[in-house]
Short mmCIF file of C-alpha atoms in Angstrom, two decimals:
data_model
loop_
_atom_site.label_atom_id
_atom_site.label_comp_id
_atom_site.label_asym_id
_atom_site.label_seq_id
_atom_site.Cartn_x
_atom_site.Cartn_y
_atom_site.Cartn_z
CA MET A 1 6.10 22.49 11.06
CA SER A 2 2.81 19.73 12.02
CA SER A 3 0.18 20.85 14.09
CA ALA A 4 -0.66 16.78 14.85
CA PRO A 5 -0.82 15.98 18.01
CA ARG A 6 2.13 14.31 20.16
CA GLN A 7 1.68 10.65 20.18
CA LEU A 8 2.76 7.74 22.18
CA SER A 9 5.49 5.54 20.94
CA LEU A 10 5.19 1.62 22.42
CA ASN A 11 7.26 -0.96 21.88
CA ALA A 12 7.07 -4.71 22.77
CA PHE A 13 10.06 -5.54 24.67
CA ILE A 14 10.16 -9.42 23.93
CA TYR A 15 11.86 -11.51 26.94
CA PRO A 16 10.83 -14.85 25.77
CA SER A 17 8.87 -16.62 28.46
CA GLY A 18 8.06 -12.89 29.89
CA HIS A 19 9.74 -10.13 32.13
CA HIS A 20 8.78 -12.15 35.42
CA GLU A 21 11.74 -14.29 36.35
CA ALA A 22 9.04 -17.26 37.39
CA ALA A 23 6.95 -16.64 34.41
CA TRP A 24 8.39 -19.91 32.88
CA ARG A 25 6.49 -21.83 35.52
CA HIS A 26 3.30 -20.18 35.01
CA PRO A 27 0.87 -21.83 32.63
CA ALA A 28 0.27 -18.91 30.76
CA SER A 29 3.63 -19.09 29.37
CA SER A 30 5.10 -21.25 26.69
CA PRO A 31 8.75 -22.08 27.85
CA ASP A 32 8.88 -25.13 25.35
CA ARG A 33 8.78 -22.43 22.59
CA LEU A 34 11.72 -20.44 23.46
CA TYR A 35 13.57 -21.66 20.09
CA ASP A 36 10.51 -21.82 17.71
CA VAL A 37 10.24 -19.39 14.99
CA LYS A 38 6.78 -19.35 14.59
CA TYR A 39 6.38 -18.39 18.49
CA TYR A 40 8.24 -14.79 17.68
CA GLN A 41 6.45 -14.26 14.62
CA GLU A 42 3.24 -14.78 16.26
CA ILE A 43 4.38 -12.29 19.06
CA GLY A 44 5.16 -9.85 16.16
CA ARG A 45 2.12 -10.15 14.43
CA THR A 46 0.24 -9.64 17.63
CA ALA A 47 2.34 -6.33 18.20
CA GLU A 48 1.92 -5.03 14.74
CA ALA A 49 -1.90 -5.62 14.92
CA ALA A 50 -2.01 -3.19 17.78
CA LYS A 51 0.13 -0.85 15.66
CA LEU A 52 3.00 -0.52 18.22
CA ASP A 53 5.98 1.08 16.97
CA ALA A 54 8.66 -1.80 17.26
CA VAL A 55 9.49 -4.95 19.14
CA PHE A 56 12.78 -4.87 21.22
CA PHE A 57 15.41 -7.50 22.21
CA ALA A 58 17.91 -7.62 24.76
CA ASP A 59 21.10 -9.39 24.20
CA GLY A 60 24.54 -10.12 26.07
CA PRO A 61 27.29 -12.72 24.74
CA ALA A 62 27.14 -14.60 27.82
CA LEU A 63 25.00 -17.20 29.60
CA ARG A 64 24.08 -14.74 32.38
CA VAL A 65 20.76 -16.60 33.92
CA ASN A 66 21.12 -19.38 36.45
CA VAL A 67 19.44 -21.88 33.82
CA LYS A 68 18.95 -24.09 37.01
CA HIS A 69 15.97 -21.73 38.10
CA ASN A 70 14.99 -19.77 34.81
CA ALA A 71 14.52 -20.48 31.35
CA ALA A 72 17.26 -18.91 28.69
CA SER A 73 16.90 -18.36 25.28
CA GLY A 74 20.20 -17.54 23.45
CA LEU A 75 18.76 -16.89 19.87
CA GLU A 76 21.00 -14.31 18.45
CA PRO A 77 18.66 -11.22 18.02
CA ILE A 78 19.29 -9.68 14.74
CA THR A 79 18.75 -13.27 12.83
CA LEU A 80 15.66 -13.78 14.80
CA LEU A 81 14.36 -10.08 14.03
CA THR A 82 14.83 -11.03 10.10
CA ALA A 83 12.49 -13.85 10.57
CA ILE A 84 9.83 -11.34 12.20
CA ALA A 85 10.36 -9.04 9.55
CA THR A 86 9.22 -11.75 6.91
CA ALA A 87 5.95 -12.21 9.08
CA THR A 88 5.15 -8.30 9.37
CA THR A 89 5.24 -5.57 7.00
CA HIS A 90 5.14 -2.25 9.31
CA LEU A 91 6.62 -3.31 12.80
CA GLY A 92 10.11 -1.85 13.83
CA LEU A 93 12.66 -4.46 14.63
CA ILE A 94 15.44 -3.07 17.35
CA ALA A 95 18.29 -5.37 18.42
CA THR A 96 20.72 -5.02 20.91
CA ALA A 97 24.43 -5.49 20.06
CA SER A 98 27.63 -4.74 21.92
CA THR A 99 30.03 -2.36 20.88
CA THR A 100 32.92 -4.30 23.03
CA TYR A 101 32.68 -7.72 21.34
CA TYR A 102 31.71 -6.93 17.79
CA GLU A 103 33.84 -5.12 15.20
CA PRO A 104 32.45 -2.02 13.29
CA TYR A 105 32.39 -3.26 9.92
CA ASN A 106 30.56 -6.62 10.81
CA LEU A 107 28.17 -4.81 12.72
CA ALA A 108 27.33 -2.30 10.14
CA ARG A 109 26.51 -5.18 7.68
CA LEU A 110 24.28 -6.94 9.98
CA PHE A 111 21.94 -3.81 10.68
CA SER A 112 22.08 -2.67 7.04
CA THR A 113 20.96 -6.11 6.02
CA LEU A 114 17.89 -6.21 8.63
CA ASP A 115 16.95 -2.69 7.42
CA HIS A 116 17.28 -3.35 3.75
CA LEU A 117 15.44 -6.60 3.61
CA SER A 118 12.70 -5.35 5.91
CA GLY A 119 12.03 -1.93 4.13
CA GLY A 120 13.59 0.25 6.40
CA ARG A 121 12.38 -1.17 10.01
CA ALA A 122 15.83 -1.54 11.96
CA GLY A 123 17.04 -0.20 15.04
CA TRP A 124 20.25 -0.85 16.77
CA ASN A 125 20.07 -0.94 21.01
CA ILE A 126 23.99 0.16 21.78
CA VAL A 127 25.06 -1.13 24.66
CA THR A 128 28.71 -1.70 25.64
CA THR A 129 28.13 -4.79 28.04
CA ALA A 130 27.90 -4.95 31.57
CA THR A 131 28.82 -8.14 32.42
CA ASP A 132 32.19 -9.76 33.34
CA GLN A 133 31.07 -13.38 32.08
CA ALA A 134 31.65 -12.34 28.38
CA ALA A 135 35.52 -11.68 28.17
CA ALA A 136 36.27 -15.07 28.45
CA ASN A 137 34.33 -15.90 25.87
CA PHE A 138 36.22 -13.62 23.41
CA GLY A 139 39.60 -14.72 24.72
CA LEU A 140 40.09 -11.97 26.80
CA GLU A 141 41.67 -11.73 30.42
CA ARG A 142 39.27 -9.05 31.50
CA HIS A 143 36.14 -7.15 30.99
CA PRO A 144 36.97 -3.76 30.02
CA ASP A 145 36.15 -0.90 32.71
CA HIS A 146 33.07 1.53 32.23
CA GLU A 147 35.48 4.33 31.29
CA GLU A 148 37.38 2.26 28.46
CA ARG A 149 34.05 0.63 27.09
CA TYR A 150 32.49 3.94 26.67
CA ALA A 151 35.41 5.47 25.14
CA ARG A 152 35.39 2.56 22.56
CA ALA A 153 31.79 3.00 22.17
CA ARG A 154 31.73 6.58 21.33
CA GLU A 155 34.44 5.78 18.25
CA PHE A 156 32.51 2.50 17.42
CA VAL A 157 29.44 4.55 16.73
CA ASP A 158 31.10 7.33 14.74
CA ALA A 159 32.73 4.47 12.74
CA VAL A 160 29.67 2.43 12.14
CA VAL A 161 27.53 5.54 11.21
CA ALA A 162 30.26 6.67 9.07
CA LEU A 163 30.33 3.41 7.00
CA TRP A 164 26.55 3.58 6.63
CA ASP A 165 26.98 7.10 5.02
CA SER A 166 29.61 6.59 2.82
CA TRP A 167 27.37 5.76 -0.08
CA GLU A 168 25.76 8.94 -0.91
CA ASP A 169 21.70 8.63 -1.72
CA ASP A 170 22.44 8.93 -5.27
CA ALA A 171 25.26 6.80 -5.77
CA ILE A 172 23.21 4.12 -7.32
CA VAL A 173 22.82 5.23 -11.09
CA LEU A 174 21.52 1.77 -12.79
CA ASP A 175 22.02 2.86 -16.19
CA PRO A 176 22.30 -0.44 -18.18
CA ALA A 177 22.43 1.30 -21.34
CA ALA A 178 25.66 3.26 -20.49
CA GLY A 179 27.03 0.27 -18.36
CA ILE A 180 27.19 2.13 -14.81
CA TYR A 181 25.73 0.72 -11.94
CA ALA A 182 26.91 3.17 -9.61
CA ASP A 183 29.06 6.69 -9.36
CA PRO A 184 32.30 5.96 -7.36
CA ASP A 185 32.60 9.96 -6.87
CA ARG A 186 29.45 9.35 -4.42
CA ILE A 187 30.90 6.29 -2.64
CA HIS A 188 33.46 7.35 0.00
CA ARG A 189 36.23 5.87 2.09
CA ILE A 190 35.70 6.97 5.77
CA ASP A 191 39.25 6.44 7.03
CA PHE A 192 38.39 6.31 10.57
CA GLU A 193 41.18 6.30 13.08
CA GLY A 194 40.72 6.15 16.70
CA GLU A 195 42.40 5.08 19.83
CA HIS A 196 40.07 1.99 20.17
CA VAL A 197 38.90 1.45 16.46
CA ARG A 198 40.15 1.66 12.88
CA VAL A 199 38.20 1.18 9.75
CA ARG A 200 38.93 2.14 6.16
CA GLY A 201 35.80 1.64 4.43
CA PRO A 202 34.14 2.40 2.06
CA PHE A 203 31.02 0.32 3.25
CA ASN A 204 29.89 -2.41 0.70
CA ALA A 205 26.11 -1.29 0.36
CA PRO A 206 24.25 1.67 -0.20
CA ARG A 207 22.37 3.59 2.36
CA THR A 208 19.35 1.96 3.74
CA PRO A 209 15.65 3.17 3.26
CA GLN A 210 15.92 5.09 6.80
CA GLY A 211 19.52 6.25 5.81
CA HIS A 212 20.50 4.10 8.56
CA PRO A 213 19.18 2.22 11.42
CA VAL A 214 17.69 4.20 14.35
CA LEU A 215 20.00 4.41 17.32
CA VAL A 216 18.76 3.32 20.62
CA GLN A 217 20.74 3.27 23.44
CA ALA A 218 19.94 1.84 27.36
CA GLY A 219 22.28 3.12 29.70
CA ALA A 220 21.40 5.67 32.39
CA SER A 221 24.70 5.97 34.45
CA ASN A 222 26.38 9.47 34.19
CA GLU A 223 28.30 8.25 31.00
CA GLY A 224 25.49 6.52 29.36
CA ARG A 225 23.25 9.75 29.70
CA ALA A 226 26.06 11.80 28.08
CA PHE A 227 26.59 9.30 25.30
CA ALA A 228 22.76 9.14 24.90
CA GLY A 229 22.41 12.96 24.71
CA ARG A 230 25.14 13.00 21.69
CA TYR A 231 23.93 9.59 19.75
CA ALA A 232 20.74 8.12 20.63
CA GLU A 233 17.38 8.79 18.86
CA ALA A 234 15.37 6.55 21.60
CA ILE A 235 16.28 5.60 24.97
CA PHE A 236 15.11 2.50 27.15
CA THR A 237 15.41 3.60 30.81
CA ALA A 238 14.16 2.21 34.12
CA HIS A 239 12.31 4.38 37.09
CA GLN A 240 10.14 3.70 39.77
CA GLN A 241 8.79 6.99 40.14
CA LEU A 242 7.45 9.92 38.42
CA SER A 243 9.74 12.54 39.85
CA ASP A 244 12.74 10.55 38.99
CA ALA A 245 11.51 10.06 35.59
CA GLN A 246 10.81 13.82 34.99
CA THR A 247 14.51 14.66 36.28
CA PHE A 248 15.89 12.14 33.98
CA TYR A 249 13.90 13.29 31.02
CA ARG A 250 14.57 16.94 31.40
CA ASP A 251 18.50 15.98 31.88
CA ILE A 252 18.43 14.05 28.42
CA LYS A 253 16.50 16.71 26.41
CA ARG A 254 19.10 18.96 28.02
CA GLN A 255 22.17 17.15 26.75
CA ALA A 256 20.81 16.39 23.42
CA ALA A 257 20.14 20.40 23.00
CA GLU A 258 23.92 20.83 24.13
CA PHE A 259 25.15 18.79 21.47
CA GLY A 260 23.23 20.95 18.93
CA ARG A 261 20.49 18.21 18.53
CA ASN A 262 16.48 18.46 18.33
CA PRO A 263 15.42 17.31 21.83
CA GLU A 264 12.15 16.03 19.98
CA HIS A 265 14.18 13.91 18.11
CA VAL A 266 15.41 11.83 21.15
CA LYS A 267 12.48 9.51 22.47
CA ILE A 268 12.71 8.47 25.90
CA LEU A 269 10.78 5.21 26.51
CA PRO A 270 10.82 3.75 30.44
CA GLY A 271 10.18 0.23 30.79
CA LEU A 272 6.55 -0.83 32.17
CA SER A 273 5.86 -4.10 33.15
CA PRO A 274 1.58 -4.41 33.47
CA PHE A 275 -0.16 -6.97 35.19
CA ILE A 276 -3.71 -6.47 33.85
CA ALA A 277 -7.17 -7.85 34.70
CA ASP A 278 -11.01 -6.73 34.98
CA THR A 279 -10.36 -5.51 38.62
CA GLU A 280 -7.50 -4.24 40.56
CA ALA A 281 -7.72 -6.83 43.24
CA ALA A 282 -7.58 -9.56 40.61
CA ALA A 283 -4.37 -7.84 38.94
CA LYS A 284 -2.72 -7.65 42.07
CA ALA A 285 -3.75 -11.18 43.02
CA LEU A 286 -2.10 -12.17 39.68
CA GLU A 287 1.07 -10.59 40.74
CA ARG A 288 1.28 -12.33 43.98
CA GLU A 289 0.55 -15.60 41.98
CA PHE A 290 3.59 -14.98 39.78
CA ASN A 291 5.78 -14.05 43.01
CA GLU A 292 5.03 -17.03 44.91
CA LEU A 293 6.48 -19.14 41.77
CA THR A 294 9.75 -17.34 42.36
CA VAL A 295 12.87 -19.23 43.84
CA PRO A 296 14.59 -17.01 46.57
CA GLU A 297 18.44 -18.53 45.49
CA TYR A 298 17.77 -17.06 41.84
CA GLY A 299 16.54 -13.83 42.90
CA LEU A 300 19.47 -13.57 45.49
CA HIS A 301 22.12 -14.30 42.89
CA GLN A 302 20.68 -11.70 40.44
CA LEU A 303 20.76 -9.07 43.36
CA GLU A 304 24.35 -10.11 44.71
CA ASN A 305 25.34 -9.47 40.82
CA LEU A 306 24.23 -5.98 41.05
CA VAL A 307 25.34 -5.18 44.80
CA GLY A 308 28.71 -6.73 44.54
CA THR A 309 28.32 -8.78 47.74
CA SER A 310 27.04 -11.92 49.37
CA LEU A 311 23.65 -11.66 50.62
CA ARG A 312 23.05 -15.32 51.83
CA HIS A 313 23.29 -14.34 55.60
CA LEU A 314 20.38 -12.06 55.64
CA PRO A 315 17.09 -13.55 56.70
CA LEU A 316 14.51 -13.51 54.01
CA ASP A 317 11.77 -12.08 56.13
CA GLU A 318 13.91 -9.41 57.84
CA PRO A 319 14.08 -5.83 56.49
CA VAL A 320 16.85 -5.01 53.88
CA PRO A 321 19.75 -3.36 55.52
CA THR A 322 19.83 0.17 53.82
CA ALA A 323 23.88 0.27 54.33
CA LEU A 324 24.12 -2.01 51.36
CA PHE A 325 23.14 0.96 49.25
CA GLU A 326 24.67 3.80 50.84
CA GLN A 327 26.94 4.28 47.34
CA ALA A 328 24.23 3.93 45.10
CA GLY A 329 24.03 7.64 44.26
CA ASP A 330 20.56 9.07 42.90
CA VAL A 331 19.10 9.95 39.33
CA THR A 332 20.89 12.90 39.06
CA ASP A 333 24.41 11.97 39.94
CA ASN A 334 25.00 8.25 39.29
CA THR A 335 27.19 5.61 37.78
CA ARG A 336 25.50 2.47 38.43
CA SER A 337 22.15 3.35 37.39
CA ARG A 338 20.10 0.04 37.78
CA LEU A 339 21.29 -0.21 41.53
CA GLN A 340 20.27 3.45 41.90
CA VAL A 341 16.72 2.28 40.94
CA ILE A 342 16.74 -0.57 43.67
CA ALA A 343 18.34 1.66 46.42
CA GLY A 344 15.16 3.78 45.87
CA ILE A 345 12.89 1.00 46.51
CA VAL A 346 14.87 0.14 49.34
CA ARG A 347 14.71 3.80 51.10
CA ARG A 348 11.19 4.29 50.42
CA GLU A 349 9.46 1.00 51.04
CA ARG A 350 11.76 -0.63 53.78
CA PRO A 351 10.89 -3.88 52.36
CA THR A 352 12.12 -7.60 53.70
CA VAL A 353 14.64 -9.31 51.62
CA ARG A 354 12.18 -11.38 50.18
CA GLY A 355 9.72 -8.47 49.42
CA LEU A 356 12.64 -6.62 47.61
CA LEU A 357 13.10 -9.97 45.68
CA HIS A 358 9.58 -10.30 44.47
CA ARG A 359 9.59 -6.23 43.64
CA LEU A 360 12.77 -7.43 41.46
CA ALA A 361 11.17 -10.40 40.13
CA GLY A 362 8.98 -8.61 37.65
CA ALA A 363 11.07 -6.46 35.49
CA ARG A 364 14.67 -6.34 37.11
CA GLY A 365 13.96 -3.03 38.43
CA HIS A 366 11.67 -1.40 35.77
CA ARG A 367 8.32 -0.30 37.14
CA VAL A 368 5.81 -2.96 37.69
CA PHE A 369 2.18 -1.86 37.99
CA ALA A 370 -0.97 -4.12 38.48
CA GLY A 371 -4.31 -2.61 37.62
CA THR A 372 -7.24 -2.63 35.25
CA PRO A 373 -6.86 -1.58 31.51
CA GLU A 374 -7.85 1.78 32.32
CA GLN A 375 -5.64 2.36 35.47
CA VAL A 376 -2.88 1.12 33.18
CA ALA A 377 -3.75 3.46 30.59
CA ASP A 378 -3.96 6.24 33.24
CA THR A 379 -0.56 5.54 34.59
CA ILE A 380 1.09 5.93 30.72
CA GLU A 381 -1.09 8.92 30.26
CA GLU A 382 0.37 10.67 33.26
CA TRP A 383 4.07 9.99 32.44
CA PHE A 384 3.33 11.04 28.93
CA THR A 385 1.70 14.26 29.74
CA GLN A 386 3.89 15.20 32.78
CA GLY A 387 7.12 15.36 31.10
CA ALA A 388 8.55 11.70 31.94
CA ALA A 389 8.18 9.45 28.75
CA ASP A 390 7.55 9.69 25.08
CA GLY A 391 6.24 6.35 25.30
CA PHE A 392 6.97 3.14 26.90
CA ASN A 393 8.98 -0.04 26.11
CA VAL A 394 6.18 -2.46 27.16
CA MET A 395 7.48 -5.48 29.25
CA PRO A 396 4.73 -8.30 29.70
CA PRO A 397 5.16 -10.33 32.77
CA TYR A 398 3.97 -13.51 30.45
CA TYR A 399 4.35 -14.27 26.88
CA PRO A 400 2.51 -14.41 24.84
CA GLY A 401 -0.81 -13.84 26.88
CA GLY A 402 0.68 -10.71 28.57
CA LEU A 403 1.24 -8.83 25.38
CA GLU A 404 -2.24 -10.20 24.18
CA VAL A 405 -3.97 -8.62 26.97
CA PHE A 406 -2.20 -5.14 26.57
CA ALA A 407 -2.95 -5.09 22.86
CA GLU A 408 -6.55 -5.81 23.21
CA GLN A 409 -7.48 -4.09 26.21
CA VAL A 410 -5.10 -0.78 26.98
CA VAL A 411 -3.90 0.26 23.22
CA PRO A 412 -7.86 0.68 22.25
CA ILE A 413 -8.24 3.32 25.45
CA LEU A 414 -5.37 5.04 24.45
CA GLN A 415 -6.36 4.96 20.92
CA ARG A 416 -9.62 6.62 22.11
CA ARG A 417 -7.96 9.17 24.20
CA GLY A 418 -6.12 10.29 21.10
CA LEU A 419 -2.67 9.47 22.31
CA PHE A 420 -2.01 6.74 20.07
CA ARG A 421 -2.16 5.69 16.51
CA THR A 422 -4.95 3.49 14.94
CA GLU A 423 -3.36 3.03 11.82
CA TYR A 424 0.58 3.40 10.99
CA SER A 425 1.21 6.76 9.04
CA GLY A 426 4.38 5.36 7.32
CA THR A 427 6.66 2.12 6.81
CA THR A 428 9.87 2.64 8.40
CA LEU A 429 10.49 2.91 12.38
CA ARG A 430 11.67 6.48 11.87
CA ASP A 431 8.14 7.26 10.53
CA HIS A 432 6.60 5.58 13.81
CA PHE A 433 9.10 7.49 16.19
CA GLY A 434 8.69 10.67 14.11
CA LEU A 435 12.14 10.75 13.34
CA PRO A 436 13.69 12.66 10.32
CA ARG A 437 15.75 10.61 7.71
CA PRO A 438 19.61 11.60 8.27
CA GLU A 439 21.58 12.95 5.36
CA SER A 440 24.66 11.18 4.42
CA GLN A 441 27.73 13.32 6.21
CA PHE A 442 29.51 12.85 2.85
CA ALA A 443 27.11 14.16 0.78
CA GLY A 444 28.92 16.86 -1.51
CA ARG A 445 32.33 15.60 -0.45
CA PRO A 446 34.83 14.41 -3.06
CA ALA A 447 35.36 10.81 -3.03
CA LEU A 448 38.67 9.55 -1.48
CA ALA A 449 40.81 7.26 -3.78
CA GLY A 450 40.87 3.69 -3.48
#
């Protein structure tokens, strides 16, 4: 067993112009570069210079943002991460892809290719897609309901991992003299048949440097947490309060153990969006500066999508009615996790409608913190040492400068405190997260005919 001290995991969550909804309007952002590959490669190099674990991209198969009032980038993330891979050598590369709107074999190929070409740096953020807009883009009459999506997701992940495992590690013989490239006895059909997914296999490429890409998950509903306990090796979550994050942390670790997994091999990474300045007052002023650029119509539209009802009749400068969130649940028993986070803000802070829109503008319900580099480091250390997080998905309110100031001013403090690496100790994303390389589930089994 290693006696090395526990280390933070830190990802840079790339939201092209920044995680604040008005970032594109601020002169510190670069909305004119959202389709420029060099822009993303520069961000990747900034993250790697700070020794961050990975960059992380969200994605969805529909135009969800109101493009009248916010910048949208529709670049496909796996392709984009391949471009970032060419500009970096160690940085992990995590992309979101939906189990609802892909087929297992195609998605297995995309991530396998990224992992091979990057030398073992790929991670798959598994989502089922939460938006109804996607269905029509795929010729469907309706978006599957929550239970159906997760039933398909479980089968989908089982099938994808089986495809990645279908070549044993020693399947490639590479013996030119004998004329043998691979041993077919070590390549397996998977013959996966479920209610939602059927895949014969075998895969058409060998196992990747990591065995298979790291499995990441971002759902925090009851169903999502059970899914995470079974499959996820890293979890992206949203919490406003330390106590809620601790409850979630304990629950996920417990569920992982119940599935026979090592809880230490499940990394829980809340989102944190920091406004950073030399003084706390200056940091809060910077946050206000961004909030003053928001367009209420945009924020109301986003909030209405979560609440499920029109809010246009509410006066902007009067308190948010708590009755809107009566069915939101809480962190221990919820089916609509992001709505529950917002409900907590409303119950604790009793904001005006405008105030709530400003609170959500920063990072869509993730924790926003304004302070000095020392204060940002303090809150990261508190959550890390108090059983609330294994690290963070850092969500700069604006790009590229928001990541640069975090990398240049906060990371060195964490390094001096012995909480974060000063150099990479390995080359793969599994190395960075401290995760083992999984063995093929088919190792030692007879190959199937065909």
